[in-house]
Amino acid sequence: MTLEQQFIAFKTIVVKEILRFARIWVQTIVPAVITTSLYFLIFGNLIGSQLGDINGYSYIDYIVPGIILMSVITNAYGNVVSSFYGHKFQHHVEEMLVSPMPNSVLLAGFVVGGVARALVVGSVVTLVATFYTNIHFEHIFITLAVVILTAILFSLAGFVNAVYANSFDDISIIPTFVLTPLTYLGGVFFSIEMLSTFWQNIALFNPILYMVNAMRYGMLGVSDIDITMAFIIIGVFLACLYGFCLYLLHNGIGLRQ
Amino acid sequence: MPNALSIQHLTKTYKNNVQALKDISLDIVKGDFFALLGPNGAGKSTAIGIICSLVNKTAGSIKVYGYDLDKEKDKAKSYIGLVPQEFNFNVFEPVFEIVVNQAGYYGIPRKKAAQRAELLLKQLGLWEKRRDMARELSGGMKRRLMIARALVHEPQLLILDEPTAGVDIEIRRSMWVFLEEINRQGTTIILTTHYLEEAEALCRNIAIINNGEIIENTKMKTLLARLHSETFILDLKENINKVPAVAGYKIALLDSSTLSVEVNKDQTVNEVFDELSRLNLHVTSMRNKSSRLEELFVCLTGNQIKDDAQG
Ligand SMILES: Nc1ncnc2c1ncn2[C@@H]1O[C@H](COP(=O)(O)OP(=O)(O)O)[C@@H](O)[C@H]1O
Ligand SMILES: [Mg+2]
């Protein structure tokens, strides 16, 4: 296929993906708004007001970056895993598999769909946060870079999940048993300095910790860990997942008998 | 000049160790209307799945219009349009979108895709339904939707896997007319079916596949000419209780007024009629016992082919 043809194929998937989550916005966008509002209200306002500052920030300001990033992670992952699994389940992924479009284009289409939803929900959650506190971006480009790279990373992860999934249960197991715990333990609600050295070392194995801290650095200018290190870790995970997704597609794992 | 499709030593063993294809080779010339005939489980859909990149092959090679499916995948794929056996569109997507998006995956600009989709949907009688979700269509309409979708990138080779299963007679006939027309315009067509009249009516060449092996691959005419005998059913005006004997013919009494008569290639039906007239028996109507192809199939495989299509 020529580059122009590849771009048309890519655009076809992206537009379809965006229309899909926009059409079912009550399932795709509203839940994030409700949960994050509750976080802001309960942890930020009610409980947070009883707590002292962390790193010189009020508790609600401290947790806002992590909560935004949490919605980015959940929505990027959730969009790709449910959409691509749906394509597999109803077999209309075959429409793409018979076509000459390269695997990288197929993957990019779904990933950009996931990123689009993550950006929409992330923006809405940021807007909601402005009702509870003053939002401020210390390093706007770092913030944007973290959001976009994280969204790509978890879109790819959602894709892997969908490839291996054989039932609708399989697409909720990883989010429930892996993603949510990692996110909660990734320092959204606390600074790892609050942990004992032992648990601090364990926490450092959690990739989400690096993203949450990079995000917090972008918005507040503080981080538990070195920001360069955070980007390196995100980059390594991205490259590995991308390569793995292409490997899965090339061999037709979960797609071709 | 390369063939439309050339399959060399194709084998497929599924993970559960079912050997669905055991070294099949097949050449299909450009412009052909080709039937791949075989009973359920013979390996037809597996072969088509491999040709269309939906199933991984175990060994062998495939060329589409001269392009190797391993080495020049893009080129090879762009020549093929597939109408699969099972419905495989998004049932929540509107008809028009399904066809236009499929064109998009082939890199066809949306405006051009929309024009082609309109033309195809009109030809296939689906234009009125273009805004309906696919799940609202009847079985025959879904089938035609998949035909429109398969043709939107103007493939040279159209492959249909049991396209008329579960489609009523009238729609089936109009689909035949449509397929004959696009074949006349130059599209090579491969059709699998176990509706035997269909293969006989449409196809010029035929391969018979059984148990993952091609047991026959020839011209339809040659194949039909090889029929040793044909069995006719005769309805009589009179009721009888004894089989009338006609020397050299196998005759059986199906019920008191119905006979089955086997006529060999070197015999004629006249002799039977002469003899029946002499016995003062009158034939009110006469028909073939089964499709001629079906008799052939039984000859070749010793199996009854199951024809679940109605009509
Ligand atoms: N996905 C699969 N996994 C394992 N065995 C399969 C699969 N698909 C088909 N088979 C087996 O392969 C053989 C050929 O099937 P198929 O190609 O569907 O035949 P046909 O289309 O001629 O009815 C059958 O024995 C079938 O049970
Ligand atoms: Mg089949």
XYZ file of C-alpha atoms and ligand atoms in Angstrom:
596
model
C 0.000 0.000 0.000
C 1.176 3.529 -0.656
C 1.593 5.844 2.312
C -1.515 7.702 1.243
C -3.550 4.491 1.203
C -2.163 3.546 4.602
C -3.221 6.903 5.942
C -6.767 6.393 4.632
C -6.927 2.991 6.338
C -5.577 4.509 9.561
C -8.083 7.364 9.431
C -10.921 4.911 8.832
C -10.134 3.053 12.050
C -9.540 6.203 14.102
C -12.800 7.842 13.031
C -14.693 4.611 13.695
C -13.108 4.293 17.135
C -13.868 7.874 18.117
C -17.465 7.597 16.942
C -17.791 4.389 18.920
C -16.877 5.852 22.283
C -18.661 9.118 21.525
C -21.883 7.268 20.705
C -21.821 5.390 24.000
C -20.583 8.380 26.031
C -22.742 7.424 28.997
C -20.656 4.266 29.364
C -17.336 5.710 28.300
C -17.103 9.246 29.633
C -19.637 9.750 32.401
C -18.349 7.022 34.783
C -14.901 8.627 34.908
C -16.467 11.969 35.744
C -18.505 10.462 38.565
C -15.679 8.478 40.194
C -13.146 11.265 39.982
C -15.663 13.773 41.350
C -16.113 11.454 44.326
C -12.348 11.235 44.811
C -12.039 14.990 44.759
C -14.968 15.419 47.118
C -14.127 12.707 49.638
C -10.332 12.428 49.595
C -9.657 15.950 48.517
C -12.224 18.036 50.306
C -13.588 16.082 53.274
C -10.601 13.985 54.376
C -7.909 16.116 52.774
C -8.912 19.191 54.710
C -8.113 17.301 57.933
C -4.640 16.376 56.688
C -1.513 18.448 56.643
C 0.388 19.438 53.495
C 2.515 17.018 51.469
C 5.689 18.499 49.974
C 4.184 21.908 50.626
C 0.912 21.214 48.771
C -2.543 20.791 50.202
C -3.716 17.198 49.947
C -6.236 17.860 47.173
C -3.651 19.645 45.039
C -1.265 16.791 45.664
C -3.678 14.102 44.430
C -5.134 15.936 41.401
C -2.323 14.971 38.940
C -2.532 11.297 39.906
C -6.302 11.226 39.606
C -6.175 12.781 36.145
C -3.542 10.268 35.093
C -5.567 7.436 36.609
C -8.505 8.334 34.357
C -6.144 8.510 31.382
C -4.814 5.018 32.150
C -8.219 3.430 32.739
C -9.797 4.947 29.655
C -6.974 4.300 27.220
C -6.792 0.684 28.368
C -10.548 0.224 28.581
C -11.216 1.658 25.142
C -8.781 -0.533 23.279
C -9.448 -3.720 25.215
C -13.207 -3.558 24.809
C -13.201 -2.304 21.240
C -10.633 -4.745 19.926
C -12.115 -7.645 21.839
C -15.489 -6.682 20.362
C -13.911 -6.820 16.908
C -12.621 -10.292 17.673
C -15.791 -11.521 19.318
C -18.062 -10.467 16.450
C -15.358 -11.431 13.938
C -15.404 -8.094 12.157
C -11.686 -7.822 12.823
C -11.610 -10.099 9.761
C -12.602 -7.089 7.656
C -9.206 -5.657 8.561
C -7.273 -8.921 8.434
C -8.269 -9.659 4.832
C -7.258 -6.164 3.732
C -3.721 -5.254 2.667
C -3.336 -2.727 5.485
C -0.082 -3.323 7.397
C -0.296 -4.503 11.003
C 1.353 -1.314 12.210
C -1.495 0.731 10.724
C -4.126 -1.452 12.344
C -2.375 -1.124 15.691
C -1.906 2.620 15.321
C -5.588 3.047 14.541
C -6.732 1.355 17.726
C -4.057 3.038 19.830
C -4.989 6.492 18.599
C -8.621 5.657 19.343
C -7.606 4.844 22.928
C -5.494 7.978 23.194
C -8.385 10.086 21.921
C -10.712 8.767 24.606
C -8.021 9.190 27.267
C -7.556 12.809 26.215
C -11.266 13.545 26.221
C -11.806 11.982 29.638
C -8.567 13.455 31.007
C -9.698 16.926 29.933
C -13.144 16.494 31.427
C -11.635 15.274 34.717
C -9.271 18.252 34.745
C -12.282 20.483 34.255
C -14.077 18.788 37.142
C -10.986 19.315 39.325
C -11.253 23.072 38.767
C -14.473 23.012 40.797
C -12.546 21.792 43.844
C -9.218 23.548 43.617
C -7.075 25.791 41.484
C -5.462 23.876 38.663
C -2.059 24.967 37.635
C 0.572 23.585 35.269
C 4.165 24.124 36.286
C 5.507 22.458 33.119
C 2.703 22.200 30.600
C 4.686 20.328 27.937
C 5.946 17.750 30.389
C 2.373 17.257 31.563
C 1.142 16.782 27.995
C 4.005 14.442 27.140
C 3.309 12.290 30.197
C -0.404 12.128 29.426
C 0.092 11.183 25.786
C 2.872 8.653 26.363
C 0.937 7.038 29.204
C -2.190 6.887 27.061
C -0.250 5.195 24.232
C 1.367 2.769 26.648
C -1.926 1.651 28.172
C -3.677 1.523 24.808
C -1.001 -0.970 23.745
C -1.466 -2.886 26.987
C -5.215 -2.994 26.392
C -4.531 -4.338 22.918
C -2.427 -7.194 24.305
C -5.190 -8.011 26.766
C -7.775 -8.092 23.965
C -5.594 -10.360 21.822
C -5.375 -12.942 24.585
C -8.948 -12.570 25.824
C -11.365 -15.375 25.060
C -14.362 -14.067 26.956
C -15.778 -10.853 28.307
C -14.504 -11.904 31.751
C -10.977 -11.915 30.409
C -11.178 -8.254 29.552
C -12.024 -7.242 33.106
C -9.608 -9.540 34.970
C -6.448 -7.567 34.225
C -7.979 -4.165 34.962
C -9.399 -5.441 38.259
C -6.522 -7.547 39.503
C -3.518 -5.782 38.020
C -4.240 -2.319 36.772
C -6.306 -0.936 39.644
C -3.973 -2.188 42.420
C -0.916 -0.916 40.578
C -2.563 2.457 40.095
C -3.571 2.759 43.759
C -0.100 1.660 44.855
C 1.470 3.960 42.265
C 1.420 6.937 44.590
C -1.753 8.628 43.412
C -2.876 9.270 46.976
C 0.460 9.337 48.799
C 4.124 10.142 48.548
C 6.349 7.066 48.705
C 8.408 8.918 51.284
C 5.592 7.992 53.658
C 6.505 4.315 53.198
C 9.219 2.357 54.982
C 12.419 1.853 52.997
C 11.433 -1.746 52.312
C 8.091 -0.808 50.771
C 9.673 2.133 48.976
C 11.992 -0.277 47.183
C 9.098 -2.512 46.271
C 7.083 0.450 45.023
C 9.919 1.332 42.644
C 9.085 -1.782 40.604
C 5.691 -0.322 39.799
C 5.857 1.490 36.444
C 2.768 3.524 37.232
C 4.636 5.191 40.098
C 6.965 6.812 37.577
C 4.127 8.095 35.448
C 2.183 9.499 38.386
C 5.281 11.261 39.659
C 6.164 12.604 36.240
C 2.627 13.934 35.977
C 2.881 15.500 39.409
C 6.157 17.072 38.377
C 4.471 18.491 35.287
C 1.631 20.059 37.246
C 3.183 20.891 40.630
C 6.914 20.756 40.029
C 7.507 18.092 42.701
C 8.269 14.411 42.281
C 9.409 11.492 44.425
C 11.682 10.318 41.668
C 13.957 11.648 38.988
C 11.926 12.880 36.038
C 14.426 11.698 33.410
C 14.289 8.239 34.917
C 10.501 8.384 34.661
C 10.636 9.141 30.934
C 13.224 6.420 30.336
C 11.012 3.867 32.071
C 7.935 4.951 30.136
C 9.958 4.790 26.908
C 11.247 1.292 27.598
C 7.776 -0.032 28.408
C 6.381 1.647 25.303
C 8.980 0.141 23.007
C 8.578 -3.353 24.479
C 4.790 -3.287 24.294
C 4.796 -1.914 20.761
C 7.167 -4.628 19.595
C 5.130 -7.266 21.378
C 1.860 -6.089 19.803
C 3.394 -6.260 16.323
C 4.721 -9.714 17.103
C 1.239 -10.847 18.161
C -0.322 -9.438 15.000
C 2.363 -10.857 12.755
C 1.822 -14.352 14.093
C -1.929 -13.928 14.287
C -1.962 -14.961 17.934
C -5.531 -14.976 19.190
C -6.681 -13.905 15.730
C -5.810 -16.622 13.239
C -6.142 -20.336 13.938
C 0.099 -15.390 -17.869
C -0.278 -16.176 -14.178
C -3.310 -17.971 -12.848
C -5.891 -16.175 -10.757
C -5.059 -18.590 -7.982
C -2.345 -21.173 -7.665
C -2.167 -23.385 -4.593
C 0.818 -25.674 -4.130
C 0.996 -28.468 -1.567
C -1.149 -26.733 0.985
C -1.543 -28.487 4.308
C -3.230 -27.438 7.495
C -3.228 -29.135 10.844
C -5.226 -27.357 13.536
C -3.999 -27.170 17.114
C -6.324 -30.019 18.096
C -4.435 -32.160 15.541
C -7.284 -32.214 13.051
C -5.689 -32.462 9.632
C -8.068 -30.260 7.695
C -6.008 -30.106 4.489
C -3.683 -32.860 3.341
C -1.439 -31.508 0.618
C -3.819 -29.913 -1.828
C -2.750 -28.272 -5.082
C -5.080 -26.326 -7.313
C -4.820 -23.925 -10.240
C -7.640 -21.636 -11.200
C -7.380 -19.646 -14.426
C -8.309 -16.006 -14.812
C -11.945 -15.430 -15.601
C -13.011 -18.847 -14.374
C -16.180 -19.621 -12.476
C -14.925 -22.370 -10.222
C -16.742 -24.650 -7.801
C -15.107 -26.167 -4.756
C -17.497 -28.857 -3.740
C -17.425 -31.109 -0.745
C -19.385 -32.313 2.259
C -19.346 -30.586 5.627
C -15.959 -30.743 7.259
C -14.137 -31.462 3.988
C -11.827 -28.484 4.440
C -13.389 -25.895 2.115
C -13.560 -23.081 4.653
C -10.088 -23.891 5.911
C -8.672 -23.567 2.397
C -10.484 -20.280 1.866
C -9.417 -19.018 5.277
C -5.783 -19.606 4.367
C -6.144 -17.951 0.949
C -7.678 -14.903 2.647
C -5.149 -14.634 5.507
C -7.658 -15.598 8.184
C -6.132 -18.981 8.964
C -2.425 -19.786 9.311
C -1.250 -22.504 6.978
C 0.954 -25.365 8.118
C 2.834 -25.737 4.832
C 2.556 -24.942 1.138
C 2.396 -21.827 -0.962
C -0.285 -19.691 -2.548
C -0.094 -17.234 -5.413
C -2.841 -14.786 -6.262
C -2.556 -13.320 -9.752
C 1.105 -14.271 -9.633
C 1.809 -12.609 -6.279
C 3.035 -14.869 -3.514
C 0.960 -14.529 -0.378
C 4.067 -14.742 1.801
C 6.365 -12.483 -0.155
C 4.007 -9.875 -1.602
C 1.183 -9.985 0.861
C -0.242 -6.508 0.145
C -0.447 -7.054 -3.601
C -1.892 -10.547 -3.270
C -4.495 -9.434 -0.735
C -5.684 -6.503 -2.807
C -6.770 -8.900 -5.572
C -9.141 -10.872 -3.354
C -12.671 -10.170 -2.205
C -14.146 -12.562 0.346
C -17.727 -13.470 1.195
C -17.231 -15.717 4.229
C -19.470 -18.553 5.339
C -20.406 -16.929 8.664
C -21.635 -13.356 9.038
C -18.666 -11.308 10.183
C -19.719 -7.690 10.170
C -20.470 -5.480 13.126
C -24.202 -5.965 13.562
C -24.486 -2.546 15.209
C -22.983 -0.746 12.225
C -25.195 0.717 9.488
C -25.108 -1.079 6.130
C -23.586 1.832 4.219
C -20.818 2.347 6.798
C -19.842 -1.324 6.665
C -19.226 -1.141 2.939
C -17.495 2.260 2.979
C -15.254 1.375 5.930
C -14.190 -1.824 4.220
C -13.063 0.281 1.263
C -11.196 2.470 3.739
C -9.158 -0.501 4.963
C -8.042 -0.969 1.364
C -6.970 2.664 1.200
C -9.779 3.869 -1.043
C -10.694 7.531 -0.441
C -14.035 7.970 1.235
C -15.686 9.862 -1.597
C -14.844 7.195 -4.146
C -15.812 4.492 -1.660
C -19.207 6.109 -1.132
C -19.889 6.153 -4.888
C -18.975 2.493 -5.257
C -20.971 1.534 -2.189
C -24.027 3.295 -3.591
C -23.715 1.486 -6.900
C -23.236 -1.932 -5.296
C -25.991 -1.510 -2.738
C -28.370 -0.471 -5.504
C -27.391 -3.441 -7.672
C -27.893 -5.807 -4.760
C -31.196 -4.304 -3.692
C -29.957 -2.932 -0.386
C -29.973 0.803 -1.061
C -33.244 1.325 0.822
C -31.631 -0.342 3.834
C -28.402 1.659 3.793
C -29.084 3.421 7.084
C -30.317 0.334 8.912
C -28.081 -1.502 11.303
C -26.841 -4.759 9.832
C -28.637 -6.817 12.483
C -31.993 -5.586 11.185
C -31.441 -7.282 7.817
C -32.865 -10.653 6.817
C -30.501 -13.569 6.201
C -30.538 -13.081 2.437
C -29.868 -9.368 2.807
C -26.936 -10.001 5.155
C -25.471 -12.319 2.550
C -25.856 -9.650 -0.126
C -24.339 -7.061 2.190
C -21.254 -9.257 2.442
C -21.158 -9.488 -1.355
C -21.280 -5.695 -1.643
C -18.560 -5.397 0.989
C -16.376 -7.945 -0.817
C -16.653 -6.078 -4.126
C -16.125 -2.504 -2.960
C -12.389 -2.553 -3.669
C -13.060 -4.056 -7.118
C -11.207 -7.343 -6.597
C -10.199 -9.504 -9.560
C -10.927 -12.670 -7.603
C -14.169 -13.084 -5.689
C -14.356 -15.984 -3.262
C -17.710 -17.007 -1.853
C -17.980 -19.605 0.898
C -21.462 -21.145 0.709
C -23.074 -17.877 -0.322
C -26.582 -19.194 -0.780
C -26.933 -21.380 2.316
C -30.164 -20.386 4.009
C -31.172 -18.007 1.213
C -34.604 -18.529 -0.317
C -34.954 -19.596 -3.948
C -35.945 -16.275 -5.438
C -33.045 -14.396 -3.867
C -30.722 -17.247 -4.721
C -31.646 -16.996 -8.412
C -31.074 -13.251 -8.432
C -27.715 -13.757 -6.751
C -26.789 -16.254 -9.451
C -27.681 -13.723 -12.145
C -25.598 -11.100 -10.371
C -22.592 -13.393 -10.016
C -22.808 -14.525 -13.643
C -22.836 -10.891 -14.711
C -19.715 -9.892 -12.765
C -18.009 -13.056 -13.986
C -18.870 -12.041 -17.546
C -17.249 -8.691 -16.854
C -14.001 -10.461 -15.990
C -14.030 -11.216 -12.270
C -12.781 -14.690 -11.456
C -15.175 -16.401 -9.059
C -14.580 -19.296 -6.706
C -17.584 -20.674 -4.963
C -17.888 -23.371 -2.362
C -21.221 -24.955 -1.976
C -22.887 -28.093 -0.995
C -25.959 -26.985 -2.837
C -25.223 -29.035 -5.892
C -27.533 -27.464 -8.457
C -25.679 -24.265 -7.797
C -22.319 -25.617 -8.875
C -23.898 -27.298 -11.872
C -25.735 -24.175 -12.967
C -22.917 -21.684 -12.538
C -19.483 -23.203 -12.689
C -17.235 -24.121 -15.595
C -14.621 -25.982 -13.592
C -14.891 -27.953 -10.428
C -12.766 -29.525 -7.743
C -14.211 -32.002 -5.313
C -12.688 -32.037 -1.878
C -13.260 -34.731 0.674
C -11.466 -35.275 3.967
C -8.894 -32.609 3.184
C -7.968 -34.066 -0.178
C -8.843 -33.036 -3.710
C -10.294 -36.151 -5.248
C -11.326 -34.633 -8.554
C -10.428 -31.482 -10.461
C -11.816 -31.082 -13.955
C -14.271 -29.346 -16.249
C -17.865 -29.504 -15.082
C -18.878 -30.934 -18.483
C -16.260 -33.677 -18.368
C -17.338 -34.605 -14.913
C -21.020 -34.785 -15.733
C -20.269 -36.784 -18.868
C -18.662 -39.399 -16.656
C -21.928 -40.192 -15.037
C -22.534 -43.876 -15.656
C -26.176 -43.806 -14.919
C -29.040 -41.584 -14.034
C -31.996 -42.495 -11.916
C -35.450 -41.261 -12.899
C -38.612 -41.257 -10.861
C -41.765 -42.060 -12.819
C -45.262 -41.404 -11.544
C -47.872 -43.783 -12.897
C -51.516 -43.282 -13.534
C -52.233 -46.860 -12.430
C -51.690 -48.565 -9.114
C -49.573 -51.682 -9.293
C -48.145 -54.142 -6.803
C -45.491 -55.884 -8.884
C -42.355 -54.332 -10.341
C -42.693 -54.302 -14.117
C -39.725 -56.085 -15.630
C -37.824 -54.384 -18.430
C -34.838 -56.384 -19.581
C -31.501 -54.746 -18.684
C -32.936 -52.004 -16.467
C -32.883 -51.728 -12.685
C -36.381 -50.813 -11.682
C -37.813 -50.500 -8.203
C -41.255 -49.778 -6.829
C -41.197 -46.837 -4.440
C -44.904 -46.980 -3.733
C -47.878 -48.423 -5.579
C -47.761 -45.751 -8.295
C -44.122 -44.615 -8.292
C -41.190 -46.283 -10.000
C -37.506 -45.568 -9.890
C -35.605 -46.476 -13.034
C -31.856 -46.510 -13.416
C -30.763 -45.739 -16.957
C -27.163 -46.455 -17.934
C -25.214 -44.305 -20.340
C -25.569 -46.809 -23.185
C -29.290 -47.244 -22.659
C -32.228 -45.050 -23.562
C -35.408 -44.114 -21.755
C -37.475 -45.015 -24.815
C -37.175 -48.732 -24.223
C -38.590 -48.319 -20.747
C -41.520 -46.331 -22.053
C -42.156 -48.845 -24.835
C -42.253 -51.653 -22.344
C -44.498 -49.743 -19.937
C -46.891 -48.924 -22.785
C -47.044 -52.560 -23.691
C -47.977 -53.335 -20.104
C -50.651 -50.647 -20.391
C -49.042 -48.476 -17.750
C -49.147 -44.687 -18.212
C -46.515 -42.274 -16.991
C -48.009 -39.008 -15.757
C -44.766 -37.299 -14.810
C -41.045 -37.883 -14.595
C -38.092 -36.294 -12.776
C -34.481 -36.898 -11.802
C -34.039 -38.742 -8.529
C -31.336 -36.347 -7.365
C -29.021 -33.850 -8.867
C -26.690 -35.469 -11.341
C -23.785 -34.036 -9.439
C -25.011 -35.655 -6.292
C -24.998 -39.053 -7.929
C -21.478 -38.374 -9.065
C -20.448 -37.379 -5.644
C -21.780 -40.592 -4.216
C -19.874 -42.492 -6.917
C -16.641 -40.715 -6.105
C -16.703 -40.770 -2.344
C -19.176 -43.432 -1.393
C -20.720 -40.770 0.820
C -24.061 -39.117 0.645
C -23.586 -35.390 0.453
C -25.851 -33.540 2.789
C -27.797 -30.885 0.968
C -29.430 -28.745 3.602
C -30.351 -25.915 1.279
C -34.071 -25.665 0.783
C -35.778 -25.815 -2.588
N -10.743 -23.613 14.289
C -10.678 -24.948 14.169
N -10.034 -25.685 15.100
C -9.970 -27.017 14.975
N -10.512 -27.711 13.973
C -11.174 -27.038 13.020
C -11.289 -25.613 13.071
N -11.983 -25.213 11.988
C -12.287 -26.320 11.298
N -11.808 -27.431 11.904
C -11.919 -28.813 11.427
O -11.300 -28.891 10.165
C -12.052 -29.701 9.280
C -12.434 -28.888 8.050
O -13.367 -27.890 8.414
P -13.874 -26.788 7.395
O -12.713 -26.247 6.657
O -14.707 -25.832 8.141
O -14.776 -27.648 6.408
P -15.916 -27.213 5.384
O -15.858 -25.728 5.211
O -15.589 -27.952 4.147
O -17.205 -27.655 5.984
C -13.244 -30.194 10.073
O -12.921 -31.457 10.584
C -13.365 -29.202 11.200
O -13.913 -29.818 12.343
Mg -17.320 -24.362 5.518
